[in-house]
DNA sequence: AGAGCGCGCCTTTTT
DNA sequence: GGCGCGCTCT
């Protein structure tokens, strides 16, 4: 890495004029409006690299993104320019970086530093208990709408107190026949705080409160972060912008802030994001000589695709003026496929992939199938499998959402934070230990009555003798584990709990197919915890790597499926994902499928202009993922919600200019027959094999590179730069460098058999044999 | 206390 | 089409 680092500044030659200005204008407020494929990421990474070269310390840079994946990729790219120093940049998601600050500052706001993060299910479950306890009709008080109402209140800086005073909100609730909504909100806030838990919105909102109420704390971070960068600014909500403003000390004297975004790609309004932030940003920082740069040249797609995208987005009502253009030539026309039903749509897409592979020599990983809803993936999977085309699905239920995984995690959560009531509720009687609903209700009512945590109440509540015994056994398990936490690492503890709770045995005794799969998932989770301990997987390592259970939980709580590491993915596979998940990505050939009214645009957003505009932006994002080949498909009828439905072709199809579209009249019918049995294509796709269905393969599934019986780990001191070493999972590698203190020595090792060969490994935990 | 069954619910996108 | 929930029975 260091050896072939370019000479200082030389990378600037790789930029066009506007890009270069956006990189080198480091001081004061900067707005970069960046169209799709315009080199946005390149500008961001070079800008950070440039800052570091100009003498800014990496830890003085705060770079906020929306996904861990984006953050990780950015760090890697910066590392290519400035080397290892890049690892000390504060780059990550809003949620993860803020959680990290909150962990340090928790005491100021009455939270324990190892607070729990409630996921959406936990929130819903808590809301349900509140509804029940307030004796409200759950038909009227719908959990989902209450959750989203609470979420949007928080995102708009509305506390329960303000909520109650807000006539508009209160009257909306009365109209919806939910006059007690504000009670639920305030109970929800009180209860999650009591449980030492924060939901996703709290990670932002509590930080805002912290900054608001503790000037010394905010001052500390203002001084720390000399440069603040925000990616995908169009996806920030009011609360996020408010925090950013606090951080850059607006309105007195702003720090150096650079935001990058594209109003046309704003697709998260449904969770509170507002394009208004971009417009406001220009206004808010006008008096500080904000500089605006527009990146308008698209380096990704052919003119046909860019022009189609421009025409489509032109149907939206308001947007920041810009003209996206490409000099890559017209390229292929856009193909539109009409299928009679969803099955045919699946077949035709698989078929066209084969055809393009043959004719244009595209590899599997140069294709993407993008859909509006995750549930559409099934048919495409089916046909890709049938055609022997390797594929890979992103999104849908993430590994960490599975029941068996959540069960073990709930135990771990409870050990780290015994106040965590949702975790307790989940595992108090799983595996069955005779503490059923009746007993649990007693526990809860005592907890409410005495204002203590449920765990405390469990210790004291009056129970029948047998139940008492069970309860004591359960408490004992949690407390013993808690004591072990001081000496044991996350893996040892998780392993202990999985066994002692009889979670593992329960699944072993379940002989059904599902039982076996669950057991495998649980083992995969344990594997994951073990690699967390062994490797330096902590994304942010300003402090020493922390291998505690609390840190592990914090990390995975904010992980989504798109973030799971893909070191063992099939090398060449067609990508299947939702359009949302595809943002920021590009593929030579893209299929946007299910282009029907009520599906895309979704029936949920069709009745408002704002909703429709957002769907159109989503469509814009979808088509701008394509570099050369773009295929749009729709079906006359499809199976949905258990019955056959038929819808008109999406209005968006009509917005694609006719001269960009291939004249398809004749080939609507069965072109499939011609290619279905093409032996060459079949042969080629067979090579890449059948894709594994699950995304998160456990380390157990990885090819065994080393025979465990002959493996004997060497003492830490023997691991020196230049040495060739053997790792049980990663195989043979060469030690490139060592760093870290005596107790926390970290080796950077190049494992030649891995797709991402370079790994940083903590010697304290890793087992390495020097050869 | 727990297992089994059937009803009725909801079906967008995600940190 | 899938799931959770609550009801009933044991």
Coordinates of C-alpha atoms in Angstrom, one line a residue, chain A residues 128-397:
Chain A
X128 CA -47.7 -3.3 22.2
X129 CA -47.2 -3.8 26.0
X130 CA -47.9 -0.1 26.5
X131 CA -51.1 -0.4 24.5
X132 CA -52.1 -3.4 26.6
X133 CA -51.3 -1.7 29.9
X134 CA -53.2 1.4 29.0
X135 CA -56.2 -0.8 28.1
X136 CA -56.5 0.6 24.7
X137 CA -58.1 -1.1 21.7
X138 CA -55.4 -2.5 19.6
X139 CA -57.7 -2.5 16.6
X140 CA -57.7 1.2 16.7
X141 CA -54.2 1.7 18.0
X142 CA -52.2 0.2 15.3
X143 CA -48.6 -0.6 16.3
X144 CA -47.0 0.2 13.0
X145 CA -48.6 3.6 12.6
X146 CA -47.8 4.5 16.3
X147 CA -44.2 3.5 15.8
X148 CA -43.8 5.6 12.7
X149 CA -45.6 8.5 14.4
X150 CA -43.1 8.3 17.3
X151 CA -40.3 8.0 14.9
X152 CA -41.3 11.0 13.0
X153 CA -41.9 13.0 16.1
X154 CA -38.3 12.3 17.2
X155 CA -37.0 13.0 13.7
X156 CA -38.6 16.4 13.9
X157 CA -37.3 17.3 17.4
X158 CA -40.7 16.9 19.0
X159 CA -40.4 15.6 22.5
X160 CA -43.4 14.0 24.3
X161 CA -43.9 17.4 26.0
X162 CA -43.9 19.3 22.8
X163 CA -46.1 16.7 21.3
X164 CA -48.8 17.3 23.8
X165 CA -48.7 21.0 23.2
X166 CA -48.8 20.6 19.5
X167 CA -52.4 21.3 18.5
X168 CA -51.9 20.0 15.0
X169 CA -50.5 16.6 16.0
X170 CA -53.1 16.3 18.8
X171 CA -55.9 17.0 16.5
X172 CA -54.6 14.5 13.9
X173 CA -54.6 11.9 16.7
X174 CA -58.2 12.8 17.6
X175 CA -59.2 12.5 14.0
X176 CA -57.6 9.1 13.8
X177 CA -59.5 8.2 17.0
X178 CA -56.2 7.8 18.8
X179 CA -56.4 10.5 21.5
X180 CA -54.1 8.6 23.8
X181 CA -51.3 8.6 21.2
X182 CA -49.3 11.2 23.2
X183 CA -49.6 9.1 26.3
X184 CA -48.2 6.1 24.5
X185 CA -45.3 8.3 23.2
X186 CA -44.4 9.5 26.6
X187 CA -44.7 6.1 28.2
X188 CA -42.5 4.7 25.4
X189 CA -39.8 7.2 26.0
X190 CA -39.9 6.7 29.8
X191 CA -39.9 2.9 29.4
X192 CA -37.1 2.7 27.0
X193 CA -35.0 5.0 29.1
X194 CA -35.8 2.9 32.2
X195 CA -34.6 -0.2 30.3
X196 CA -31.4 1.5 29.4
X197 CA -32.3 1.3 25.7
X198 CA -32.3 3.5 22.7
X199 CA -34.1 2.9 19.5
X200 CA -32.6 4.0 16.1
X201 CA -34.0 7.5 16.4
X202 CA -32.8 7.9 19.9
X203 CA -29.2 7.4 18.7
X204 CA -29.8 10.7 16.9
X205 CA -32.2 12.4 19.2
X206 CA -30.3 11.7 22.5
X207 CA -27.2 13.0 20.9
X208 CA -29.0 16.2 19.9
X209 CA -30.2 16.6 23.5
X210 CA -26.8 15.9 24.8
X211 CA -25.4 18.6 22.5
X212 CA -28.2 20.9 23.4
X213 CA -28.0 20.6 27.1
X214 CA -24.3 20.2 27.7
X215 CA -22.3 23.0 26.1
X216 CA -19.0 21.6 27.4
X217 CA -19.6 18.3 25.6
X218 CA -20.6 19.8 22.3
X219 CA -17.6 22.1 22.6
X220 CA -15.4 19.1 22.9
X221 CA -16.6 17.6 19.7
X222 CA -16.6 20.9 17.9
X223 CA -12.9 21.2 18.7
X224 CA -12.2 17.7 17.8
X225 CA -13.8 17.6 14.4
X226 CA -12.1 20.2 12.3
X227 CA -13.7 19.0 9.1
X228 CA -17.2 17.5 8.7
X229 CA -18.3 15.7 5.6
X230 CA -21.8 14.4 4.9
X231 CA -22.5 12.0 2.1
X232 CA -26.0 11.5 0.6
X233 CA -27.1 14.7 2.2
X234 CA -30.5 14.5 0.5
X235 CA -31.3 11.6 2.7
X236 CA -30.8 13.4 6.0
X237 CA -33.8 14.3 8.1
X238 CA -34.4 17.4 10.2
X239 CA -32.9 15.9 13.3
X240 CA -29.7 14.9 11.5
X241 CA -29.3 18.3 10.0
X242 CA -29.9 19.9 13.4
X243 CA -27.1 17.8 14.9
X244 CA -24.8 18.7 12.1
X245 CA -25.5 22.4 12.6
X246 CA -24.7 22.0 16.3
X247 CA -21.5 20.3 15.4
X248 CA -20.3 23.0 13.1
X249 CA -21.4 25.7 15.5
X250 CA -23.9 27.2 13.3
X251 CA -24.9 30.1 13.3
X252 CA -21.9 31.8 15.0
X253 CA -18.9 30.7 13.1
X254 CA -19.2 27.6 11.0
X255 CA -16.5 24.9 10.8
X256 CA -15.5 23.5 7.6
X257 CA -18.4 21.5 6.4
X258 CA -18.9 19.8 3.1
X259 CA -22.1 18.1 2.1
X260 CA -22.6 16.1 -1.0
X261 CA -26.0 15.1 -2.4
X262 CA -28.4 14.9 -5.2
X263 CA -31.9 16.0 -4.8
X264 CA -33.0 13.8 -7.6
X265 CA -31.8 10.7 -5.7
X266 CA -33.7 11.4 -2.5
X267 CA -35.5 8.2 -1.8
X268 CA -35.9 8.2 2.0
X269 CA -38.6 10.8 2.5
X270 CA -40.7 8.0 3.9
X271 CA -38.5 7.9 7.0
X272 CA -38.3 11.6 7.4
X273 CA -35.5 12.6 5.0
X274 CA -36.2 15.9 3.3
X275 CA -34.7 17.6 0.3
X276 CA -35.4 20.8 2.1
X277 CA -32.2 20.2 3.9
X278 CA -30.2 20.8 0.7
X279 CA -32.1 24.0 0.0
X280 CA -31.9 25.2 3.5
X281 CA -28.2 24.4 3.6
X282 CA -27.5 26.9 0.9
X283 CA -29.6 29.5 2.7
X284 CA -28.2 28.8 6.1
X285 CA -24.6 29.1 5.1
X286 CA -25.0 31.9 2.5
X287 CA -23.5 34.5 4.8
X288 CA -20.5 32.4 5.3
X289 CA -19.7 32.3 1.6
X290 CA -20.9 28.9 0.8
X291 CA -19.4 27.5 -2.3
X292 CA -21.5 25.3 -4.5
X293 CA -20.2 22.9 -7.1
X294 CA -22.3 20.9 -9.5
X295 CA -20.9 17.6 -10.9
X296 CA -22.9 17.1 -14.1
X297 CA -20.8 14.9 -16.2
X298 CA -21.9 11.3 -15.9
X299 CA -19.0 8.9 -16.4
X300 CA -21.1 5.8 -15.8
X301 CA -23.8 5.4 -18.5
X302 CA -24.3 5.9 -22.2
X303 CA -26.1 8.9 -23.5
X304 CA -29.2 6.9 -24.1
X305 CA -29.5 6.0 -20.5
X306 CA -28.6 9.4 -19.2
X307 CA -31.1 11.1 -21.6
X308 CA -33.8 8.7 -20.5
X309 CA -33.1 9.4 -16.9
X310 CA -33.2 13.2 -17.5
X311 CA -36.5 12.9 -19.3
X312 CA -38.0 10.9 -16.5
X313 CA -36.9 13.1 -13.7
X314 CA -38.1 16.1 -15.7
X315 CA -41.6 15.0 -14.7
X316 CA -41.0 15.9 -11.1
X317 CA -42.1 19.2 -9.9
X318 CA -39.1 20.9 -8.4
X319 CA -35.5 20.2 -8.5
X320 CA -32.1 21.9 -8.4
X321 CA -31.2 23.0 -11.9
X322 CA -28.6 20.8 -13.5
X323 CA -27.9 19.1 -16.8
X324 CA -26.5 15.7 -16.5
X325 CA -24.6 14.6 -19.7
X326 CA -22.4 11.8 -20.9
X327 CA -19.9 11.6 -23.7
X328 CA -19.9 7.9 -23.9
X329 CA -22.0 7.8 -27.1
X330 CA -25.5 6.7 -27.5
X331 CA -24.9 3.0 -26.8
X332 CA -27.6 0.3 -26.8
X333 CA -31.2 1.2 -26.8
X334 CA -33.3 0.5 -23.8
X335 CA -35.2 -2.7 -24.0
X336 CA -38.8 -3.0 -22.7
X337 CA -40.2 -6.5 -22.1
X338 CA -43.8 -7.1 -21.6
X339 CA -44.6 -10.4 -20.0
X340 CA -48.0 -12.0 -19.6
X341 CA -47.4 -12.8 -15.9
X342 CA -44.8 -12.8 -13.2
X343 CA -43.5 -16.2 -14.1
X344 CA -42.9 -15.2 -17.7
X345 CA -41.2 -12.1 -16.5
X346 CA -38.8 -14.2 -14.5
X347 CA -38.1 -16.5 -17.4
X348 CA -37.6 -13.6 -19.8
X349 CA -35.2 -11.9 -17.6
X350 CA -33.1 -15.0 -17.0
X351 CA -33.3 -15.6 -20.7
X352 CA -32.1 -12.2 -21.6
X353 CA -29.2 -12.5 -19.2
X354 CA -28.1 -15.6 -21.0
X355 CA -28.4 -13.9 -24.3
X356 CA -26.4 -10.9 -23.2
X357 CA -23.8 -13.1 -21.7
X358 CA -23.4 -14.9 -25.0
X359 CA -23.5 -12.0 -27.3
X360 CA -21.6 -9.4 -25.3
X361 CA -19.5 -11.6 -23.1
X362 CA -20.8 -10.2 -19.8
X363 CA -20.0 -11.9 -16.6
X364 CA -22.6 -12.8 -14.0
X365 CA -21.5 -10.1 -11.7
X366 CA -22.1 -7.4 -14.3
X367 CA -25.8 -7.9 -14.0
X368 CA -28.3 -6.7 -11.5
X369 CA -32.0 -7.3 -11.2
X370 CA -33.7 -4.4 -9.3
X371 CA -37.2 -4.6 -7.9
X372 CA -39.4 -2.3 -5.8
X373 CA -40.2 -4.8 -3.1
X374 CA -38.1 -7.6 -1.7
X375 CA -40.9 -10.1 -2.1
X376 CA -40.4 -10.0 -5.9
X377 CA -37.1 -11.8 -5.7
X378 CA -38.5 -15.3 -5.5
X379 CA -39.4 -15.8 -9.1
X380 CA -36.1 -14.5 -10.3
X381 CA -34.3 -16.8 -8.0
X382 CA -36.3 -19.7 -9.3
X383 CA -35.5 -19.0 -12.9
X384 CA -31.9 -18.1 -12.4
X385 CA -31.4 -21.4 -10.5
X386 CA -33.2 -23.2 -13.3
X387 CA -30.9 -21.6 -15.9
X388 CA -27.9 -22.3 -13.8
X389 CA -26.9 -18.7 -13.4
X390 CA -25.2 -17.9 -10.1
X391 CA -27.0 -15.2 -8.2
X392 CA -26.8 -13.4 -4.9
X393 CA -29.7 -11.8 -3.0
X394 CA -29.3 -8.7 -0.8
X395 CA -31.8 -7.5 1.6
X396 CA -34.9 -9.1 2.9
X397 CA -34.6 -10.7 6.3

